[in-house]
PDB file of C-alpha atoms in Angstrom:
ATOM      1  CA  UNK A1054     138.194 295.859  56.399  1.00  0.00           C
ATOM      2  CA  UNK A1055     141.575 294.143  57.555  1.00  0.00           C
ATOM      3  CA  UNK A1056     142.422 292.703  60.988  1.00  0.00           C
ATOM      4  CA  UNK A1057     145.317 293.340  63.021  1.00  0.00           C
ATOM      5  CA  UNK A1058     147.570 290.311  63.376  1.00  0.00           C
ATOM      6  CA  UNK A1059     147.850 288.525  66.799  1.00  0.00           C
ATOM      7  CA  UNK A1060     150.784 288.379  69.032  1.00  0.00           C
ATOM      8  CA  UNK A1061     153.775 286.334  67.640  1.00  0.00           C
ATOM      9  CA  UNK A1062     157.176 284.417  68.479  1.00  0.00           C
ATOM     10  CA  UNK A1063     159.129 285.849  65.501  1.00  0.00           C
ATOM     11  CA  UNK A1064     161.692 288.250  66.601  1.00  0.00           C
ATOM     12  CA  UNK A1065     160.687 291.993  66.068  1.00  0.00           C
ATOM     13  CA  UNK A1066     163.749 292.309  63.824  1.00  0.00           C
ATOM     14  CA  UNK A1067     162.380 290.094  60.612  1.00  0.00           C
ATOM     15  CA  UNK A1068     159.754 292.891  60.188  1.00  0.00           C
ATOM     16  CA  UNK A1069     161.195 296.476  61.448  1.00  0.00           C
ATOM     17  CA  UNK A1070     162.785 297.820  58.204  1.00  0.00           C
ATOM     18  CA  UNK A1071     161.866 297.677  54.771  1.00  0.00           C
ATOM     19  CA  UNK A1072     163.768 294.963  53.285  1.00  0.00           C
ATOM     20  CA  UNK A1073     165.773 295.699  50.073  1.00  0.00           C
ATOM     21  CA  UNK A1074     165.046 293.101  47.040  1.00  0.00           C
ATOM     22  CA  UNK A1075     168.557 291.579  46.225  1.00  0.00           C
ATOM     23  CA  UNK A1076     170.321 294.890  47.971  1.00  0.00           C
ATOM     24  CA  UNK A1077     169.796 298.387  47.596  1.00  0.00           C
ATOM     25  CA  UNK A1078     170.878 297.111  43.627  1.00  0.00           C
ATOM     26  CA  UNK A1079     171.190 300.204  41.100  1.00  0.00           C
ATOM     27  CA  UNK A1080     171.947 299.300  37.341  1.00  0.00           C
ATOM     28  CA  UNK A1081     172.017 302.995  36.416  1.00  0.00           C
ATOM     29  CA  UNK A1082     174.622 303.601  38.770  1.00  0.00           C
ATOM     30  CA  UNK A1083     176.722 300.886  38.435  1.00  0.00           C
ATOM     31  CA  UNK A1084     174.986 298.416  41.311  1.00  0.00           C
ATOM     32  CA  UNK A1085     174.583 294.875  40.725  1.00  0.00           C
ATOM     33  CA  UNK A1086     171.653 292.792  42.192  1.00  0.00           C
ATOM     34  CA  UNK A1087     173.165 290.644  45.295  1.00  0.00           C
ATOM     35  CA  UNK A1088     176.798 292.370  44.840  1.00  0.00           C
ATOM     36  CA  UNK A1089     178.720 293.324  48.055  1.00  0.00           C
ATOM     37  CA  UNK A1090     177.804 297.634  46.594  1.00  0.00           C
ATOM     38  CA  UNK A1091     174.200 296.134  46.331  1.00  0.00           C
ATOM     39  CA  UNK A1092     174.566 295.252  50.515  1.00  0.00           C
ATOM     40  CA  UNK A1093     176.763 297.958  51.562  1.00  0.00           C
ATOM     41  CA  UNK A1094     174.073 300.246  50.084  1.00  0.00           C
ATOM     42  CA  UNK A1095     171.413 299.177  51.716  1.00  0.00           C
ATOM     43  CA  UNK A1096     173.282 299.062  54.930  1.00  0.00           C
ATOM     44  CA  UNK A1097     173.975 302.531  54.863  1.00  0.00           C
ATOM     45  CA  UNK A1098     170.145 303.239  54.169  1.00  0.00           C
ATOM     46  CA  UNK A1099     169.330 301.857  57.036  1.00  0.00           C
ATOM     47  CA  UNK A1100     167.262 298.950  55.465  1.00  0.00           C
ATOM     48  CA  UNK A1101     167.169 295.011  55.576  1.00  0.00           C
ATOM     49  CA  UNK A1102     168.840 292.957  52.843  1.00  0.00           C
ATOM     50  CA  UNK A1103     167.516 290.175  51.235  1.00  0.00           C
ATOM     51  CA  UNK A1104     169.960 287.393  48.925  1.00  0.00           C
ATOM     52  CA  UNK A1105     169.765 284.706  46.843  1.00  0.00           C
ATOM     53  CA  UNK A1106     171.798 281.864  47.162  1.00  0.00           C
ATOM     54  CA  UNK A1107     172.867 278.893  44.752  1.00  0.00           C
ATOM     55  CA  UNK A1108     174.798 275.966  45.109  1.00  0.00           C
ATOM     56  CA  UNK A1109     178.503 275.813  43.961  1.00  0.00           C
ATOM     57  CA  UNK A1110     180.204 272.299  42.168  1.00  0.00           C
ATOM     58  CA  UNK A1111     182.196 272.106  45.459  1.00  0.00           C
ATOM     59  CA  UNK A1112     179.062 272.672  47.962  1.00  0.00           C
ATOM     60  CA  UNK A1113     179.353 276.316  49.019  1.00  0.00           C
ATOM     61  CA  UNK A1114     176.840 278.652  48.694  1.00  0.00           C
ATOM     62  CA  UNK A1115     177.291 281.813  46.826  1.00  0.00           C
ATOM     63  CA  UNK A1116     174.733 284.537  46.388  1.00  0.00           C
ATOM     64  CA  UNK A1117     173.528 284.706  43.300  1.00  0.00           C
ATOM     65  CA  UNK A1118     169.643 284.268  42.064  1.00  0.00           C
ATOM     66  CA  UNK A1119     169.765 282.390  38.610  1.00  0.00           C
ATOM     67  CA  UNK A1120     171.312 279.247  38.068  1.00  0.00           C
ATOM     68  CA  UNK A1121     172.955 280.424  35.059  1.00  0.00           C
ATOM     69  CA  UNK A1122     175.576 282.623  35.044  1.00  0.00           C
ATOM     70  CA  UNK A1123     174.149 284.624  31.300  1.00  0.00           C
ATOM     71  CA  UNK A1124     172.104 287.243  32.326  1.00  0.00           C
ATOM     72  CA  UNK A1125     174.264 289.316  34.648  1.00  0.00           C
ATOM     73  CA  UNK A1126     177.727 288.318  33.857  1.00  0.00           C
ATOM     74  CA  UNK A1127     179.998 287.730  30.580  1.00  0.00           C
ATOM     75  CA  UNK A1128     180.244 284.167  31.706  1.00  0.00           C
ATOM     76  CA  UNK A1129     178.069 281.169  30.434  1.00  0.00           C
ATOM     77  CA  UNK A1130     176.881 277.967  31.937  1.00  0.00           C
ATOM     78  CA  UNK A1131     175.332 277.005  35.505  1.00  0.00           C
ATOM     79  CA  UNK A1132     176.635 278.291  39.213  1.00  0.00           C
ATOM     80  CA  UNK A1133     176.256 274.486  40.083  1.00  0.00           C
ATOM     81  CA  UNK A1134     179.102 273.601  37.520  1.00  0.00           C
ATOM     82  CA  UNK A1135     181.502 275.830  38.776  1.00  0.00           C
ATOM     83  CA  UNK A1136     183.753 275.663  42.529  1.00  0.00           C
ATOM     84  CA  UNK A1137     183.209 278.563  44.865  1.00  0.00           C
ATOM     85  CA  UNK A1138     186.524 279.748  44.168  1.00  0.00           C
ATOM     86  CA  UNK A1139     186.054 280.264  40.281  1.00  0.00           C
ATOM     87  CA  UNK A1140     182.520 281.707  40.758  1.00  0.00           C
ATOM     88  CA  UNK A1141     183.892 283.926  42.982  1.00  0.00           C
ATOM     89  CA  UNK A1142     186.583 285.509  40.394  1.00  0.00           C
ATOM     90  CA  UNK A1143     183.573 286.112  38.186  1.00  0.00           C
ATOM     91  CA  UNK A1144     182.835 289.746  37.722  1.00  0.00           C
ATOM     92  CA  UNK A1145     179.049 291.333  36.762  1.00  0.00           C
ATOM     93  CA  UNK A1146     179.191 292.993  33.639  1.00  0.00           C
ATOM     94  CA  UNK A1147     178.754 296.268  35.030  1.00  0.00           C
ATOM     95  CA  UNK A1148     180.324 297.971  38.012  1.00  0.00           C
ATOM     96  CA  UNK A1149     183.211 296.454  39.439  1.00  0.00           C
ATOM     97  CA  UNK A1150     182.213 293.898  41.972  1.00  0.00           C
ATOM     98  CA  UNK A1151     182.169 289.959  41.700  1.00  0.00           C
ATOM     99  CA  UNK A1152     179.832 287.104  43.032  1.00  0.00           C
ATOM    100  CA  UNK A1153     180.433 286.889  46.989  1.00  0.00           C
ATOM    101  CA  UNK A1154     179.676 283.884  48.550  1.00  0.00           C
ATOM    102  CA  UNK A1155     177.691 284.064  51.426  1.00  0.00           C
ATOM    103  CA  UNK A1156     180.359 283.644  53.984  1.00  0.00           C
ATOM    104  CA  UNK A1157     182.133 287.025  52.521  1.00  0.00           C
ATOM    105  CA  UNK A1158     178.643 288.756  53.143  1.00  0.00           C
ATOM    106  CA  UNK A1159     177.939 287.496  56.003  1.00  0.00           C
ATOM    107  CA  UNK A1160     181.508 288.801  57.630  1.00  0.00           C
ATOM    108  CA  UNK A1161     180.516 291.814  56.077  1.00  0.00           C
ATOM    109  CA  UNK A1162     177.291 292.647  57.515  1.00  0.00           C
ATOM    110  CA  UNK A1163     178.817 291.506  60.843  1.00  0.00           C
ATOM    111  CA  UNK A1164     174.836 291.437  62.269  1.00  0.00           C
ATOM    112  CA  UNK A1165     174.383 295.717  61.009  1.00  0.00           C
ATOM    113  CA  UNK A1166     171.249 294.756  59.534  1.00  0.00           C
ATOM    114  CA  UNK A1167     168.979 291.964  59.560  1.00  0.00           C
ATOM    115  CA  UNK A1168     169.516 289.781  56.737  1.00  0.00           C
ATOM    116  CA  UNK A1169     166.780 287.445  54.441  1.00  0.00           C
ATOM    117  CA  UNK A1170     168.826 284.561  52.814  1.00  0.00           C
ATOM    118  CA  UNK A1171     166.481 282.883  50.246  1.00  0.00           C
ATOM    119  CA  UNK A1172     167.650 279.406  49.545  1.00  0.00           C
ATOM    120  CA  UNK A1173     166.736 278.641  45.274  1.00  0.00           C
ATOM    121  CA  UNK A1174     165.790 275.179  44.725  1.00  0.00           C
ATOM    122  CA  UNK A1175     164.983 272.812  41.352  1.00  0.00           C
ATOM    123  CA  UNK A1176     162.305 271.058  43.613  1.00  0.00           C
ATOM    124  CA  UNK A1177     164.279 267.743  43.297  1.00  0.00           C
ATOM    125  CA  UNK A1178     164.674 266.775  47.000  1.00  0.00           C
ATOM    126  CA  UNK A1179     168.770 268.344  46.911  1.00  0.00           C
ATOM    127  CA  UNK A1180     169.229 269.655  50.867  1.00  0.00           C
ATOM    128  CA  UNK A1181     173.125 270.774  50.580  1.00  0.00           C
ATOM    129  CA  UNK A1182     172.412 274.354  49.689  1.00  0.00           C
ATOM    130  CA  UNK A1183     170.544 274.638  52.698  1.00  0.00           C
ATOM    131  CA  UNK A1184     172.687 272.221  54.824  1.00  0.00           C
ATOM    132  CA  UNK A1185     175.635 274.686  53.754  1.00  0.00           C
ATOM    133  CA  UNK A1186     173.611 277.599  54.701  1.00  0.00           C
ATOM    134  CA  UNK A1187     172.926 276.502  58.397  1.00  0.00           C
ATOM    135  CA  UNK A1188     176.285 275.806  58.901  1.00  0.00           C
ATOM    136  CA  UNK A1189     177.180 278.838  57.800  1.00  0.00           C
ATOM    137  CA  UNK A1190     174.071 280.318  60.203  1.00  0.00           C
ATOM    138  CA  UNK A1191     174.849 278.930  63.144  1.00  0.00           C
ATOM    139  CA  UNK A1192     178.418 280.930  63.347  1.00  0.00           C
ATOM    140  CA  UNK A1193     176.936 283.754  62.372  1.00  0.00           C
ATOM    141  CA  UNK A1194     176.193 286.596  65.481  1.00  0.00           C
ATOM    142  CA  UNK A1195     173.813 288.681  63.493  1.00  0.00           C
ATOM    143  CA  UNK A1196     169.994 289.050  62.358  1.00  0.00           C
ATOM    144  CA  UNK A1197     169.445 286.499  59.849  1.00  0.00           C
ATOM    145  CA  UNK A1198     166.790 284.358  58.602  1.00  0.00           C
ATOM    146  CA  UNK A1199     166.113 282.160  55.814  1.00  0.00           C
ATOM    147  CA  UNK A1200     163.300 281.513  53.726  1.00  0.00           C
ATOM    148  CA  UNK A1201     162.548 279.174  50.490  1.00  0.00           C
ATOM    149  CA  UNK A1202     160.074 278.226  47.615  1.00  0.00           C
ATOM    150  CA  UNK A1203     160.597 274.861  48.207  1.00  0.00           C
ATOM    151  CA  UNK A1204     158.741 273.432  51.126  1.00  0.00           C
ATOM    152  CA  UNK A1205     161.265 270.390  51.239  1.00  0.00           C
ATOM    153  CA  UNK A1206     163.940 272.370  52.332  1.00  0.00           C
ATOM    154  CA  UNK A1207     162.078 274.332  55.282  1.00  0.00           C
ATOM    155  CA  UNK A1208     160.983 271.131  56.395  1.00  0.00           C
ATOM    156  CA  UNK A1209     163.999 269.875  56.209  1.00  0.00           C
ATOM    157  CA  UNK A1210     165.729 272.620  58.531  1.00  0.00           C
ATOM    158  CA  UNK A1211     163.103 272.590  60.600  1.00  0.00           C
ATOM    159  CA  UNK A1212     163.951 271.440  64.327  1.00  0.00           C
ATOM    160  CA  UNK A1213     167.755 272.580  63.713  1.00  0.00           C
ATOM    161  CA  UNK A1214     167.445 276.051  63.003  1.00  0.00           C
ATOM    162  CA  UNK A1215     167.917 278.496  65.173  1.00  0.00           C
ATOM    163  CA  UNK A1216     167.115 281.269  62.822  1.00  0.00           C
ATOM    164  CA  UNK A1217     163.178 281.991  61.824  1.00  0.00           C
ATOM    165  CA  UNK A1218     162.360 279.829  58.729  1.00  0.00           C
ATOM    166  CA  UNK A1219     159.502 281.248  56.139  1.00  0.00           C
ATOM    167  CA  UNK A1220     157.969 280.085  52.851  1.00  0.00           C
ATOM    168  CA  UNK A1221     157.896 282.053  50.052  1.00  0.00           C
ATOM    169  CA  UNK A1222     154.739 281.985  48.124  1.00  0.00           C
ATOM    170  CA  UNK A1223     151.940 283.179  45.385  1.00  0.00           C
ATOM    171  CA  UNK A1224     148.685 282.402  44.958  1.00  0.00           C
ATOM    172  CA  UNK A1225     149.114 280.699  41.090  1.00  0.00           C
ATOM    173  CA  UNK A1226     151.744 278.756  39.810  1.00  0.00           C
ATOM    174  CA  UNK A1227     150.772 278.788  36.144  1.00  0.00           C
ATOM    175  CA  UNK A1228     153.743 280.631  35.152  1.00  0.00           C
ATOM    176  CA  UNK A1229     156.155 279.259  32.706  1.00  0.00           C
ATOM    177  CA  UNK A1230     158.526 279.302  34.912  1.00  0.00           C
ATOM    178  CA  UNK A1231     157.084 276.373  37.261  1.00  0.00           C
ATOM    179  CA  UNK A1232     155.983 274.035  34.504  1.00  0.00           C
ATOM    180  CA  UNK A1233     158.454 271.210  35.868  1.00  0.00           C
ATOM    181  CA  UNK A1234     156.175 271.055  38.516  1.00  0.00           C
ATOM    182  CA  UNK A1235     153.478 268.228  38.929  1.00  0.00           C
ATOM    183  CA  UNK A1236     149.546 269.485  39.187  1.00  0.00           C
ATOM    184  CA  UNK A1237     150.233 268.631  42.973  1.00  0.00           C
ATOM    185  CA  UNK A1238     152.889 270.170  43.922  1.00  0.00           C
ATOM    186  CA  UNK A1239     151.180 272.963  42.373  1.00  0.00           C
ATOM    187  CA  UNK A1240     147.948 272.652  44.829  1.00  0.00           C
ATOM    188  CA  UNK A1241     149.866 271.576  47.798  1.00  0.00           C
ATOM    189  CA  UNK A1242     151.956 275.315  47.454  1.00  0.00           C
ATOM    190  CA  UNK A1243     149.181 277.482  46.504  1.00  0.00           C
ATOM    191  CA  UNK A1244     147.218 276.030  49.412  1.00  0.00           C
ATOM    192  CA  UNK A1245     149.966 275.729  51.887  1.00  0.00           C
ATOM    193  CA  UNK A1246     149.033 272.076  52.159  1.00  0.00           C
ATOM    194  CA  UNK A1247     152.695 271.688  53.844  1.00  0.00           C
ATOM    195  CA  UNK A1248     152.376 273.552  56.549  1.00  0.00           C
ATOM    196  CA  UNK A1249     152.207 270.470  59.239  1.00  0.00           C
ATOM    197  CA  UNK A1250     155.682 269.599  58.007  1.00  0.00           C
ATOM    198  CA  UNK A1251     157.228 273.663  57.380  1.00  0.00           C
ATOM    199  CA  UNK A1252     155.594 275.180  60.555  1.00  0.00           C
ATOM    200  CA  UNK A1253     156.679 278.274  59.196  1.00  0.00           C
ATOM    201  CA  UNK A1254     157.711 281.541  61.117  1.00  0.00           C
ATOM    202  CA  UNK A1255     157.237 283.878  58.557  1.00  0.00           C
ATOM    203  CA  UNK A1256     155.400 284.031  55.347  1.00  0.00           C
ATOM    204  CA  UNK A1257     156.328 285.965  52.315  1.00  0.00           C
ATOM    205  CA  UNK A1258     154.153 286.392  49.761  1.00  0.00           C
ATOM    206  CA  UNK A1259     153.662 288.010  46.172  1.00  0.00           C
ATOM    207  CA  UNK A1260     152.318 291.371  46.097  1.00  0.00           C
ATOM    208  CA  UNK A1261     150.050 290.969  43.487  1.00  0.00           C
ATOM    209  CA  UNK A1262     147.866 288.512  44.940  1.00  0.00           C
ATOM    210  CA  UNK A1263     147.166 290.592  48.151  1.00  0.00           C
ATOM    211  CA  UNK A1264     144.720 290.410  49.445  1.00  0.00           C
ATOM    212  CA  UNK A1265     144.254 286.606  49.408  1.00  0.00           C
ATOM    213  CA  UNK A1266     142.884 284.597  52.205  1.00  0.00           C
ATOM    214  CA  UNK A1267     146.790 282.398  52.908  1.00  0.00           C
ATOM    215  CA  UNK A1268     148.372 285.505  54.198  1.00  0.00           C
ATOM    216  CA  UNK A1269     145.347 286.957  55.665  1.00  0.00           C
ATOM    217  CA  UNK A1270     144.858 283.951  57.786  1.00  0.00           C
ATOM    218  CA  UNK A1271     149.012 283.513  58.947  1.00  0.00           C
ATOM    219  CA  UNK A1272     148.580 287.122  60.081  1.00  0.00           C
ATOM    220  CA  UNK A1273     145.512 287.400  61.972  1.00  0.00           C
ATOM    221  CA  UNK A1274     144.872 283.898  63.070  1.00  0.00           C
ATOM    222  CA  UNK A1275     147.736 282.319  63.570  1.00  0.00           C
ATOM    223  CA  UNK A1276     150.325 285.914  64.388  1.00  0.00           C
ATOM    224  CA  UNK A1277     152.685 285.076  61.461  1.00  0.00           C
ATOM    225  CA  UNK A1278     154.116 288.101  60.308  1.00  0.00           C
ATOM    226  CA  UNK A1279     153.949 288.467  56.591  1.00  0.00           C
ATOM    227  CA  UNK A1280     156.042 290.490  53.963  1.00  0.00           C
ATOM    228  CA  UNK A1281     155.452 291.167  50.713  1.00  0.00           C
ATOM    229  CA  UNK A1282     157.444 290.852  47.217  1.00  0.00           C
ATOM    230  CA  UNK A1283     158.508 292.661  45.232  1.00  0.00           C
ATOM    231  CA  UNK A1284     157.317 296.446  46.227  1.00  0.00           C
ATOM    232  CA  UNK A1285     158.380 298.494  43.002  1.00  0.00           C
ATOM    233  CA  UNK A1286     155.273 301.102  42.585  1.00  0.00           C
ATOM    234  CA  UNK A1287     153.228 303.559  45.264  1.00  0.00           C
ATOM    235  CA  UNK A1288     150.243 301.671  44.630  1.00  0.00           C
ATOM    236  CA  UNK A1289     152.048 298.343  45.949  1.00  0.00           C
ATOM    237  CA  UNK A1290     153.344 299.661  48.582  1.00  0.00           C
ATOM    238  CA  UNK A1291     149.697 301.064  49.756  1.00  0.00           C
ATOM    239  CA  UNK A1292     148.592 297.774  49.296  1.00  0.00           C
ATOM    240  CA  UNK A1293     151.263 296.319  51.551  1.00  0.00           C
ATOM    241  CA  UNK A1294     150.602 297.871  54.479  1.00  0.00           C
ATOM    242  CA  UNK A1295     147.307 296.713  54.582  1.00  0.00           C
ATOM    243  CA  UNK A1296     147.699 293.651  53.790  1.00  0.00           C
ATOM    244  CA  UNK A1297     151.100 292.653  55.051  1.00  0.00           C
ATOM    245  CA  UNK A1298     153.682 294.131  57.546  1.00  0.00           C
ATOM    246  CA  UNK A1299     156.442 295.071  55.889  1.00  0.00           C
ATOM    247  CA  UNK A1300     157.781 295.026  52.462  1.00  0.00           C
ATOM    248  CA  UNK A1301     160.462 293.533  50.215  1.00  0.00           C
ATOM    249  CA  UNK A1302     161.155 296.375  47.478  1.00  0.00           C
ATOM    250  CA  UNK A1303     163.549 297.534  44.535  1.00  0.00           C
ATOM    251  CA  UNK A1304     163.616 300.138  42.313  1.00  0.00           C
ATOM    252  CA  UNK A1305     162.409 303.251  45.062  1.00  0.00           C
ATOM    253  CA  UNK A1306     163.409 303.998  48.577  1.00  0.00           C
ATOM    254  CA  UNK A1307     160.272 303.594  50.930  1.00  0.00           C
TER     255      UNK A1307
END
């Protein structure tokens, strides 16, 4: 049996359409992850966009989700080693487009559709991304919020925002992929151990560990929406709307 959640002070918007993983992104078709065909196409679907951003050598933030450039371009090496302007002339080995920084999406959404800007950390206490990215906010006249991993950089943002702030989380951290980080660290994100210090708006959590009792508790005891990650099969999606209220998805059109 699920509860409804309780009233909340996040804006409708962060939760009204389905939210598109990286863009309405296509391989098949020629659509790159987080390319400007990846947003347009998602704006013309009517959904919510959600981006990846990474740090350039210069300080700008470009939207991109790896650090390294290998697995969608012809390019090698790290975003962080390279200025905005020479990440920017990099092209994705398929379709035509190249990286955008998120100033050139930003102008071009110009506020059609909300927009989730996920801010990629290494964990190591580095705030410029997301001191780059609320500059960059605070021009903007559009939907937009931000969310992160890394509880350090909510926190951090926190108090100066005037976009909603959210944590993105799971309920294990045993993957390979977090193995730089300490046994602590660990706990203190699986049991939202932050949360005095991220007061979060918004939660949004892995899809595969619905139902789990950190999301069910934002929702219906404290009114924080919740949205899920990432929505690729019926069966998620099912699972999602009890569970969560709305969904971040690839791969389908909800």
């Amino acid at each position: 049996m699920t509860a409804q959640p309780t009233s909340s002070s996040a804006p409708d918007w962060l939760t009204a359409r389905p939210i598109a993983h990286r863009g309405l992104h296509d391989i098949a078709v020629g659509i790159v992850e987080n390319s400007p065909s990846a947003a347009d196409a998602a704006v013309e679907a009517g959904y919510a966009i959600e981006c990846d951003v990474q740090l350039t050598l210069d300080e700008d933030a470009v939207v991109f989700h790896d650090f390294d450039l290998d697995r969608l371009t012809s390019e090698t090496g790290t975003i962080a080693s390279r200025t905005s302007k020479d990440v920017q002339s990099i092209a994705y080995r398929t379709g035509s487009d190249t990286i955008m920084s998120l100033s050139t999406l930003l102008a071009r959404l110009a506020g059609r559709t909300p927009l989730i800007c996920e801010i990629k950390s290494r964990f190591d206490g580095d705030v410029r991304l997301a001191d780059r990215v609320m500059s960059l906010v605070r021009r903007y006249n559009g939907p937009v919020a931000i969310k992160s991993f890394d509880p350090a950089v909510i926190a951090h943002l926190r108090g100066q925002s005037p976009a909603p702030l959210g944590i993105v989380a799971e309920a294990r951290y045993d993957d390979p992929e977090w193995s730089g980080l300490s046994d602590g660290l660990k706990l203190e994100l699986e049991q939202m151990l932050h949360f005095g210090e991220t007061r979060p708006d918004f939660l949004s959590y892995r899809v595969g560990d619905l139902p789990h009792a950190v999301p069910y508790l934002c929702r219906t005891a404290l009114g924080m929406p919740v949205m899920t990650w990432t929505v690729r099969r019926p069966d998620q999606h099912l699972l999602s709307r009890l569970w969560a209220d709305q969904i971040v998805f690839e791969g389908f059109r909800p």
